[in-house]
Amino acid sequence: MSIFSDVSPVKFEGPESTNDFAYKVYDKNRTVLGKRMEDWLRLTVCYWHSFASGGADMFGGGTWPRPWLGSGTQEMADAKTDAAFDFFSRLGAPYFAFHDADVMADANTLEEHDAALKKIEERIAKRMSETKMKLLWGTANLFSHPRYAAGAATNPNPEVFAFAAAQVRCILEATHRLGGENYVLWGGREGYDTLLNTDMKAELEHFGRFLKMVVEHKHKIGFKGTILIEPKPFEPTKHQYDRDVAAVYAFLLKNGLEKEVKVNIEVNHATLAGLDFEHEVTAAYAYGIMGSLDINRGDPRSGWDTDQFPNNAQDIAPAMLEILNHGGLGTGGFNFDAKLRRQSVDPKDLYIAHITGIDTLARALLAAEGIIKEKRLAALKEERYAGWSAPFGKEIAEGKYTLQALADLAVKKNINPKPVSGKQELAESLVAKHCKF
Ligand code: XUL
Ligand code: CO
């Protein structure tokens, strides 16, 4: 029993249901383009916002009843684990994700940290086997403690770098033992507040060194999951080095890690970077580094990371289409790195938030299925690029011409291409018509 026990396991009841605690669209066994909804979405509940936070913001303390918060004892860490798994198993999302600091009792030294994490790991493993929950990813909190105020791997002090290495070793190994399918590095404070006190070149080199060490250790311990970097442009620092997918790709290339590390893209972080979510997803596939998703959104009128649950399927449909066209997320999933509003003090609000988010994703999935089955959007794109499949286009793309040879040929043939419609309005209508909810 926990504060989340008042709700019976959430079931699919269909679009006509008036039950707030039922799925209207998410029917895990429904087949979409040959795959079960559950297998496309790989839904994930995060630990930190829902169980390790009381809803504090910069203007006031926590408001949500989370009786285990505050004391940092093992007993409270145990109670938190039990409540979290109570919620997970009633909601029916198959995955969860956590930071080391979210789950464990407080520790003062690295030795205590190691012991406290191992202790709670035992309980988590037990709850996982009872509930059949799976771990999408583990990660280290390398940003809350004052020691990390100037970053972890990019800290001016190598001892902080070493402390972070010790913390990552613990949680990477725990993630491995718990069968985690990925390991995430969000560069919490890996960036700067002012360049006046920052050696950017040195910090980038140290950051690359850290990532190489993580990848090397992953192979050493036989962890088969994917290492993911989560881009974010700013907040808490003024500038974060992993600002967006393109910046992460450049960083991976520079360090020879582009085959080893992928990205965990967060909707809200894309918004903060001034980019569309679908841009980040499409770029990640184009670079070959698509990994996983944090599906929480921002508020279009506030410039910070509000971490809200998604509730508009049409916003997500273009990215979902890209994901379906690539056959899904592989080891990744859709993680609700989302939090309740501060006034949402009823434990049941957490169910409503997740159920709405999950139904929103299911709607976006069905919209993408409709768009793909209709085939018109794909045909529109194919026709636009048809010249590149014809012999002349192929020869250019394959590098058969030098600039001089191509220029001579263009002059000789007197080519004079005419503008054609990009058909943007038609493309938009072919998406909108499938978002019929
Ligand atoms: C912060 C954020 C993190 C990461 C995990 O904006 O998104 O919660 O997802 O460290
Ligand atoms: Co996130």
Short mmCIF file of C-alpha atoms and ligand atoms in Angstrom, two decimals:
data_model
loop_
_atom_site.label_atom_id
_atom_site.label_comp_id
_atom_site.label_asym_id
_atom_site.label_seq_id
_atom_site.Cartn_x
_atom_site.Cartn_y
_atom_site.Cartn_z
CA MET A 1 0.00 0.00 0.00
CA SER A 2 1.16 3.52 -0.78
CA ILE A 3 -0.27 6.95 -1.52
CA PHE A 4 -0.77 5.65 -5.08
CA SER A 5 -2.84 2.59 -4.12
CA ASP A 6 -6.26 4.23 -4.54
CA VAL A 7 -6.31 3.65 -8.28
CA SER A 8 -6.92 0.19 -9.75
CA PRO A 9 -4.63 -0.96 -12.55
CA VAL A 10 -5.30 1.27 -15.55
CA LYS A 11 -6.94 -0.50 -18.50
CA PHE A 12 -7.89 0.37 -22.05
CA GLU A 13 -11.60 1.23 -22.22
CA GLY A 14 -11.82 2.91 -25.63
CA PRO A 15 -12.66 6.43 -26.84
CA GLU A 16 -16.16 6.50 -25.37
CA SER A 17 -15.00 5.80 -21.81
CA THR A 18 -15.64 8.57 -19.27
CA ASN A 19 -13.34 6.97 -16.71
CA ASP A 20 -10.45 9.36 -16.00
CA PHE A 21 -8.35 6.38 -14.93
CA ALA A 22 -8.64 4.43 -18.18
CA TYR A 23 -6.84 4.62 -21.52
CA LYS A 24 -9.06 5.90 -24.31
CA VAL A 25 -6.60 5.26 -27.15
CA TYR A 26 -3.58 3.39 -25.80
CA ASP A 27 -4.38 -0.26 -26.31
CA LYS A 28 -1.03 -1.96 -25.76
CA ASN A 29 -1.85 -5.01 -27.87
CA ARG A 30 -3.29 -3.12 -30.83
CA THR A 31 -1.17 -3.71 -33.91
CA VAL A 32 0.14 -0.67 -35.73
CA LEU A 33 2.07 -1.40 -38.93
CA GLY A 34 2.90 -4.90 -37.77
CA LYS A 35 4.04 -4.02 -34.25
CA ARG A 36 2.17 -3.76 -30.92
CA MET A 37 1.56 -0.25 -29.58
CA GLU A 38 3.48 -1.19 -26.45
CA ASP A 39 6.51 -2.18 -28.53
CA TRP A 40 6.50 1.02 -30.59
CA LEU A 41 6.19 3.33 -27.57
CA ARG A 42 8.27 1.58 -24.89
CA LEU A 43 6.66 3.94 -22.36
CA THR A 44 8.81 5.06 -19.45
CA VAL A 45 8.07 6.75 -16.13
CA CYS A 46 10.87 8.81 -14.65
CA TYR A 47 11.70 8.65 -10.98
CA TRP A 48 12.99 12.14 -10.32
CA HIS A 49 10.00 14.41 -10.95
CA SER A 50 7.39 12.04 -9.62
CA PHE A 51 8.95 10.45 -6.56
CA ALA A 52 12.17 12.32 -5.71
CA SER A 53 10.68 15.81 -5.79
CA GLY A 54 7.95 17.53 -3.81
CA GLY A 55 7.23 20.10 -6.50
CA ALA A 56 9.43 22.90 -5.17
CA ASP A 57 10.21 25.80 -7.48
CA MET A 58 12.40 28.87 -7.06
CA PHE A 59 9.58 30.70 -5.29
CA GLY A 60 8.50 28.08 -2.79
CA GLY A 61 9.01 24.63 -1.33
CA GLY A 62 7.38 21.32 -2.12
CA THR A 63 3.60 20.92 -2.14
CA TRP A 64 3.04 17.30 -3.23
CA PRO A 65 2.58 14.70 -0.51
CA ARG A 66 5.65 12.49 -0.76
CA PRO A 67 6.08 11.26 2.83
CA TRP A 68 9.50 9.72 2.18
CA LEU A 69 11.19 13.01 1.21
CA GLY A 70 13.45 14.98 3.49
CA SER A 71 15.25 12.67 5.87
CA GLY A 72 17.46 10.87 3.33
CA THR A 73 17.48 7.64 5.37
CA GLN A 74 17.51 4.10 4.03
CA GLU A 75 14.04 3.55 5.44
CA MET A 76 12.72 6.48 3.41
CA ALA A 77 14.58 5.35 0.27
CA ASP A 78 12.88 1.96 0.69
CA ALA A 79 9.46 3.57 1.11
CA LYS A 80 10.05 5.66 -2.01
CA THR A 81 11.00 2.57 -4.02
CA ASP A 82 7.89 0.72 -2.90
CA ALA A 83 5.61 3.66 -3.71
CA ALA A 84 7.23 4.16 -7.11
CA PHE A 85 6.77 0.51 -8.06
CA ASP A 86 3.21 0.60 -6.77
CA PHE A 87 2.55 3.49 -9.17
CA PHE A 88 4.46 1.88 -12.08
CA SER A 89 2.61 -1.40 -11.85
CA ARG A 90 -0.83 0.25 -11.67
CA LEU A 91 -0.11 2.59 -14.58
CA GLY A 92 0.97 -0.22 -16.91
CA ALA A 93 3.92 1.52 -18.61
CA PRO A 94 6.63 -1.15 -18.92
CA TYR A 95 9.77 0.94 -18.23
CA PHE A 96 11.20 3.33 -15.68
CA ALA A 97 14.35 5.49 -15.53
CA PHE A 98 16.32 6.97 -12.63
CA HIS A 99 19.35 8.94 -11.43
CA ASP A 100 21.50 7.41 -8.68
CA ALA A 101 20.54 10.26 -6.33
CA ASP A 102 16.80 9.72 -6.94
CA VAL A 103 16.72 6.28 -5.40
CA MET A 104 19.40 6.01 -2.74
CA ALA A 105 19.79 7.14 0.87
CA ASP A 106 22.04 10.15 1.45
CA ALA A 107 25.79 9.49 1.47
CA ASN A 108 28.73 11.65 2.51
CA THR A 109 31.70 9.84 1.01
CA LEU A 110 32.23 7.85 -2.16
CA GLU A 111 32.42 4.67 -0.12
CA GLU A 112 29.05 5.43 1.49
CA HIS A 113 27.65 6.33 -1.92
CA ASP A 114 28.69 2.97 -3.34
CA ALA A 115 27.18 1.10 -0.41
CA ALA A 116 23.90 3.06 -0.41
CA LEU A 117 23.39 2.57 -4.13
CA LYS A 118 24.09 -1.18 -3.85
CA LYS A 119 21.65 -1.43 -0.96
CA ILE A 120 18.75 0.15 -2.82
CA GLU A 121 19.66 -1.72 -6.00
CA GLU A 122 18.75 -4.97 -4.22
CA ARG A 123 15.28 -3.67 -3.44
CA ILE A 124 14.81 -2.28 -6.95
CA ALA A 125 15.83 -5.64 -8.44
CA LYS A 126 13.30 -7.40 -6.23
CA ARG A 127 10.49 -5.00 -7.16
CA MET A 128 11.42 -5.32 -10.84
CA SER A 129 11.08 -9.06 -10.77
CA GLU A 130 7.76 -8.88 -8.87
CA THR A 131 6.23 -6.29 -11.22
CA LYS A 132 8.02 -7.22 -14.50
CA MET A 133 9.07 -3.57 -14.84
CA LYS A 134 12.11 -2.96 -17.03
CA LEU A 135 14.80 -0.29 -16.80
CA LEU A 136 15.05 1.97 -19.86
CA TRP A 137 18.05 3.83 -18.51
CA GLY A 138 20.07 4.79 -15.52
CA THR A 139 22.05 8.00 -15.09
CA ALA A 140 24.17 9.86 -12.56
CA ASN A 141 23.12 13.11 -10.94
CA LEU A 142 26.27 15.16 -11.59
CA PHE A 143 24.64 18.54 -11.14
CA SER A 144 22.74 18.95 -7.81
CA HIS A 145 25.52 18.69 -5.24
CA PRO A 146 27.49 21.94 -4.63
CA ARG A 147 30.70 20.15 -5.69
CA TYR A 148 29.33 20.16 -9.25
CA ALA A 149 28.50 23.89 -9.36
CA ALA A 150 31.19 24.38 -12.03
CA GLY A 151 30.38 21.15 -13.87
CA ALA A 152 31.51 17.54 -13.50
CA ALA A 153 33.71 16.44 -16.42
CA THR A 154 34.27 20.08 -17.38
CA ASN A 155 35.06 21.27 -13.87
CA PRO A 156 38.28 23.29 -13.51
CA ASN A 157 39.23 20.95 -10.65
CA PRO A 158 40.35 17.44 -11.74
CA GLU A 159 39.28 16.04 -8.36
CA VAL A 160 35.68 16.85 -9.24
CA PHE A 161 36.24 15.02 -12.55
CA ALA A 162 37.49 12.03 -10.55
CA PHE A 163 34.55 12.17 -8.15
CA ALA A 164 32.16 12.18 -11.13
CA ALA A 165 34.04 9.21 -12.64
CA ALA A 166 33.55 7.26 -9.41
CA GLN A 167 29.85 8.10 -9.35
CA VAL A 168 29.36 7.09 -12.99
CA ARG A 169 31.19 3.80 -12.46
CA CYS A 170 28.74 2.88 -9.66
CA ILE A 171 25.56 3.73 -11.51
CA LEU A 172 26.72 2.40 -14.89
CA GLU A 173 27.47 -0.94 -13.25
CA ALA A 174 24.14 -0.89 -11.36
CA THR A 175 22.32 -0.10 -14.62
CA HIS A 176 24.08 -3.05 -16.21
CA ARG A 177 23.16 -5.43 -13.38
CA LEU A 178 19.52 -4.27 -13.49
CA GLY A 179 19.31 -5.06 -17.22
CA GLY A 180 19.12 -1.37 -18.24
CA GLU A 181 18.80 -0.92 -21.98
CA ASN A 182 20.62 2.42 -22.13
CA TYR A 183 22.79 4.69 -20.02
CA VAL A 184 22.21 8.47 -20.23
CA LEU A 185 24.58 11.38 -19.74
CA TRP A 186 22.82 14.70 -19.50
CA GLY A 187 25.48 17.39 -19.24
CA GLY A 188 23.76 19.05 -16.27
CA ARG A 189 26.31 21.80 -15.71
CA GLU A 190 28.75 20.94 -18.49
CA GLY A 191 28.93 24.43 -19.93
CA TYR A 192 29.65 27.92 -18.65
CA ASP A 193 28.08 31.00 -17.15
CA THR A 194 30.74 33.35 -18.51
CA LEU A 195 33.62 32.83 -20.91
CA LEU A 196 35.64 35.32 -18.87
CA ASN A 197 36.54 32.56 -16.40
CA THR A 198 36.26 29.58 -18.76
CA ASP A 199 38.83 27.74 -20.84
CA MET A 200 36.44 26.30 -23.40
CA LYS A 201 39.05 24.32 -25.33
CA ALA A 202 40.31 22.60 -22.20
CA GLU A 203 36.78 21.89 -20.96
CA LEU A 204 35.76 20.35 -24.29
CA GLU A 205 38.86 18.13 -24.22
CA HIS A 206 38.13 17.00 -20.67
CA PHE A 207 34.50 16.35 -21.60
CA GLY A 208 35.66 14.17 -24.51
CA ARG A 209 38.09 12.32 -22.23
CA PHE A 210 35.29 11.60 -19.76
CA LEU A 211 33.01 10.20 -22.45
CA LYS A 212 35.80 8.01 -23.82
CA MET A 213 36.34 6.64 -20.31
CA VAL A 214 32.62 5.87 -19.94
CA VAL A 215 32.51 4.06 -23.29
CA GLU A 216 35.67 2.11 -22.45
CA HIS A 217 34.17 1.04 -19.11
CA LYS A 218 30.91 0.03 -20.74
CA HIS A 219 32.83 -2.43 -22.92
CA LYS A 220 34.98 -3.58 -20.02
CA ILE A 221 31.96 -4.65 -17.98
CA GLY A 222 30.12 -6.07 -21.00
CA PHE A 223 27.22 -3.59 -20.89
CA LYS A 224 25.36 -4.04 -24.17
CA GLY A 225 23.02 -1.06 -23.77
CA THR A 226 23.40 2.22 -25.64
CA ILE A 227 25.23 5.21 -24.20
CA LEU A 228 23.14 8.34 -24.80
CA ILE A 229 23.90 12.05 -24.52
CA GLU A 230 20.92 14.30 -23.81
CA PRO A 231 21.28 17.65 -25.58
CA LYS A 232 20.10 20.88 -23.97
CA PRO A 233 21.14 24.41 -24.97
CA PHE A 234 21.12 26.14 -21.58
CA GLU A 235 19.69 25.92 -18.05
CA PRO A 236 21.14 25.61 -15.53
CA THR A 237 24.22 27.13 -17.21
CA LYS A 238 24.10 29.96 -19.73
CA HIS A 239 25.51 27.68 -22.41
CA GLN A 240 25.63 23.88 -22.33
CA TYR A 241 28.21 22.23 -24.60
CA ASP A 242 25.70 19.57 -25.75
CA ARG A 243 23.38 22.29 -27.05
CA ASP A 244 21.56 20.29 -29.73
CA VAL A 245 21.84 17.15 -31.86
CA ALA A 246 24.19 18.79 -34.37
CA ALA A 247 26.54 20.02 -31.63
CA VAL A 248 26.56 16.55 -30.04
CA TYR A 249 27.34 14.95 -33.39
CA ALA A 250 30.28 17.30 -33.95
CA PHE A 251 31.53 16.49 -30.44
CA LEU A 252 31.22 12.74 -31.07
CA LEU A 253 33.04 13.01 -34.41
CA LYS A 254 35.84 15.04 -32.84
CA ASN A 255 36.28 12.31 -30.23
CA GLY A 256 35.81 9.34 -32.60
CA LEU A 257 32.70 8.22 -30.71
CA GLU A 258 30.03 8.64 -33.41
CA LYS A 259 29.54 4.88 -33.63
CA GLU A 260 29.46 4.41 -29.85
CA VAL A 261 27.14 7.10 -28.53
CA LYS A 262 23.67 8.21 -29.55
CA VAL A 263 21.29 10.94 -28.35
CA ASN A 264 18.38 11.14 -25.95
CA ILE A 265 16.29 13.96 -27.41
CA GLU A 266 13.95 15.94 -25.17
CA VAL A 267 11.06 17.88 -26.73
CA ASN A 268 11.44 20.73 -24.27
CA HIS A 269 15.18 21.01 -24.87
CA ALA A 270 14.62 21.26 -28.63
CA THR A 271 12.17 24.10 -27.99
CA LEU A 272 14.73 25.90 -25.81
CA ALA A 273 17.31 25.49 -28.58
CA GLY A 274 14.91 27.25 -30.96
CA LEU A 275 14.34 24.03 -32.90
CA ASP A 276 11.34 21.86 -33.64
CA PHE A 277 11.25 18.48 -31.95
CA GLU A 278 10.88 16.83 -35.37
CA HIS A 279 14.00 18.68 -36.51
CA GLU A 280 16.05 17.07 -33.74
CA VAL A 281 14.61 13.61 -34.39
CA THR A 282 15.16 13.90 -38.15
CA ALA A 283 18.70 15.20 -37.66
CA ALA A 284 19.52 12.34 -35.28
CA TYR A 285 18.37 9.76 -37.83
CA ALA A 286 20.27 11.59 -40.60
CA TYR A 287 23.50 11.47 -38.54
CA GLY A 288 22.84 7.87 -37.47
CA ILE A 289 22.67 8.71 -33.75
CA MET A 290 18.99 8.37 -32.89
CA GLY A 291 18.68 6.82 -29.45
CA SER A 292 15.77 7.65 -27.15
CA LEU A 293 13.28 10.40 -26.26
CA ASP A 294 12.24 12.50 -23.28
CA ILE A 295 8.74 13.38 -24.39
CA ASN A 296 8.01 16.28 -22.03
CA ARG A 297 7.22 19.63 -23.61
CA GLY A 298 7.68 23.26 -22.64
CA ASP A 299 5.22 26.08 -22.58
CA PRO A 300 5.44 28.11 -25.80
CA ARG A 301 5.35 31.38 -23.85
CA SER A 302 7.87 30.68 -21.12
CA GLY A 303 11.54 30.40 -21.89
CA TRP A 304 12.45 27.72 -19.38
CA ASP A 305 12.22 24.02 -18.92
CA THR A 306 8.67 23.52 -17.62
CA ASP A 307 8.71 19.73 -18.20
CA GLN A 308 5.01 19.35 -18.99
CA PHE A 309 3.24 16.20 -20.04
CA PRO A 310 2.37 16.12 -23.75
CA ASN A 311 -1.31 16.58 -24.60
CA ASN A 312 -1.38 17.53 -28.26
CA ALA A 313 -0.89 14.67 -30.71
CA GLN A 314 -0.56 16.90 -33.74
CA ASP A 315 2.56 18.47 -32.22
CA ILE A 316 4.17 15.03 -32.00
CA ALA A 317 2.87 13.47 -35.22
CA PRO A 318 5.69 14.67 -37.55
CA ALA A 319 8.37 13.22 -35.25
CA MET A 320 6.34 10.04 -34.77
CA LEU A 321 6.14 9.67 -38.56
CA GLU A 322 9.91 9.88 -38.80
CA ILE A 323 10.26 7.28 -36.03
CA LEU A 324 7.85 4.84 -37.70
CA ASN A 325 9.57 5.33 -41.05
CA HIS A 326 12.80 4.22 -39.37
CA GLY A 327 11.21 1.16 -37.78
CA GLY A 328 11.11 2.52 -34.20
CA LEU A 329 13.52 3.55 -31.49
CA GLY A 330 15.66 0.44 -31.07
CA THR A 331 16.82 0.34 -27.45
CA GLY A 332 15.18 3.73 -26.79
CA GLY A 333 11.73 4.61 -25.54
CA PHE A 334 9.34 7.48 -24.78
CA ASN A 335 10.26 8.73 -21.32
CA PHE A 336 7.96 11.13 -19.48
CA ASP A 337 10.64 13.40 -18.03
CA ALA A 338 7.63 15.45 -16.99
CA LYS A 339 6.30 16.85 -13.77
CA LEU A 340 2.98 17.84 -12.31
CA ARG A 341 2.13 21.47 -11.74
CA ARG A 342 2.79 22.66 -8.20
CA GLN A 343 -0.93 22.77 -7.33
CA SER A 344 -1.44 19.12 -8.32
CA VAL A 345 -1.35 17.83 -4.77
CA ASP A 346 -3.66 14.86 -5.23
CA PRO A 347 -1.61 11.65 -5.76
CA LYS A 348 -4.18 10.73 -8.42
CA ASP A 349 -3.05 13.71 -10.50
CA LEU A 350 0.08 11.71 -11.35
CA TYR A 351 -2.08 9.03 -12.97
CA ILE A 352 -4.14 11.53 -14.97
CA ALA A 353 -0.96 13.23 -16.21
CA HIS A 354 0.61 9.98 -17.41
CA ILE A 355 -2.61 8.57 -18.85
CA THR A 356 -3.16 11.76 -20.88
CA GLY A 357 0.46 11.72 -22.06
CA ILE A 358 0.24 8.06 -23.04
CA ASP A 359 -3.05 8.52 -24.93
CA THR A 360 -1.49 11.52 -26.69
CA LEU A 361 1.39 9.36 -27.89
CA ALA A 362 -1.03 6.64 -28.97
CA ARG A 363 -2.97 9.22 -30.99
CA ALA A 364 0.22 10.46 -32.64
CA LEU A 365 1.13 6.85 -33.41
CA LEU A 366 -2.24 6.24 -35.10
CA ALA A 367 -1.92 9.51 -37.01
CA ALA A 368 1.51 8.46 -38.29
CA GLU A 369 0.12 5.06 -39.26
CA GLY A 370 -2.67 6.76 -41.24
CA ILE A 371 -0.19 9.04 -43.02
CA ILE A 372 2.04 6.11 -43.94
CA LYS A 373 -0.83 3.92 -45.13
CA GLU A 374 -2.20 6.69 -47.32
CA LYS A 375 1.23 6.87 -49.02
CA ARG A 376 0.57 10.34 -50.47
CA LEU A 377 3.04 12.24 -48.28
CA ALA A 378 5.82 9.77 -49.08
CA ALA A 379 4.95 10.01 -52.79
CA LEU A 380 5.08 13.81 -52.63
CA LYS A 381 8.58 13.70 -51.17
CA GLU A 382 9.75 11.04 -53.59
CA GLU A 383 8.52 13.03 -56.55
CA ARG A 384 10.30 16.13 -55.27
CA TYR A 385 13.64 14.32 -55.30
CA ALA A 386 12.97 12.11 -58.36
CA GLY A 387 15.78 13.76 -60.34
CA TRP A 388 18.35 12.33 -57.92
CA SER A 389 17.24 8.76 -58.76
CA ALA A 390 17.56 9.38 -62.49
CA PRO A 391 20.99 8.73 -64.13
CA PHE A 392 22.15 12.38 -64.19
CA GLY A 393 21.35 12.99 -60.53
CA LYS A 394 22.95 9.69 -59.53
CA GLU A 395 26.14 10.51 -61.38
CA ILE A 396 26.46 13.84 -59.58
CA ALA A 397 25.75 12.29 -56.18
CA GLU A 398 28.26 9.49 -56.78
CA GLY A 399 31.00 12.02 -57.54
CA LYS A 400 31.41 11.32 -61.26
CA TYR A 401 31.94 15.02 -62.05
CA THR A 402 34.41 17.62 -60.97
CA LEU A 403 33.08 21.12 -60.56
CA GLN A 404 34.70 21.99 -63.90
CA ALA A 405 33.25 19.00 -65.76
CA LEU A 406 29.77 19.62 -64.37
CA ALA A 407 29.95 23.33 -65.15
CA ASP A 408 31.07 22.58 -68.73
CA LEU A 409 28.23 20.08 -69.17
CA ALA A 410 25.65 22.52 -67.78
CA VAL A 411 26.81 25.18 -70.22
CA LYS A 412 26.95 22.75 -73.15
CA LYS A 413 23.43 21.46 -72.50
CA ASN A 414 22.20 24.99 -71.83
CA ILE A 415 20.24 23.69 -68.82
CA ASN A 416 17.63 26.09 -67.50
CA PRO A 417 15.63 24.49 -64.65
CA LYS A 418 12.24 26.02 -63.82
CA PRO A 419 10.92 26.40 -60.26
CA VAL A 420 8.40 23.79 -59.13
CA SER A 421 5.97 23.94 -56.23
CA GLY A 422 7.29 22.66 -52.91
CA LYS A 423 3.70 21.68 -52.07
CA GLN A 424 4.06 22.65 -48.41
CA GLU A 425 0.35 23.36 -47.95
CA LEU A 426 -0.56 19.98 -49.42
CA ALA A 427 2.04 18.23 -47.22
CA GLU A 428 0.63 19.96 -44.13
CA SER A 429 -2.91 18.96 -45.06
CA LEU A 430 -1.82 15.34 -45.50
CA VAL A 431 -0.69 15.37 -41.87
CA ALA A 432 -3.57 17.42 -40.43
CA LYS A 433 -6.28 15.18 -41.89
CA HIS A 434 -4.94 12.18 -39.97
CA CYS A 435 -4.90 14.05 -36.67
CA LYS A 436 -8.66 13.72 -36.43
CA PHE A 437 -9.23 13.66 -32.72
C1 XUL B 1 17.03 18.12 -17.29
C2 XUL B 1 16.77 16.76 -17.81
C3 XUL B 1 17.26 15.64 -16.97
C4 XUL B 1 17.74 14.46 -17.76
C5 XUL B 1 18.36 13.37 -16.93
O1 XUL B 1 16.54 19.13 -18.09
O2 XUL B 1 16.11 16.61 -18.81
O3 XUL B 1 16.25 15.27 -16.10
O4 XUL B 1 16.70 13.89 -18.50
O5 XUL B 1 19.42 13.83 -16.18
CO CO B 2 15.38 14.95 -19.83
#
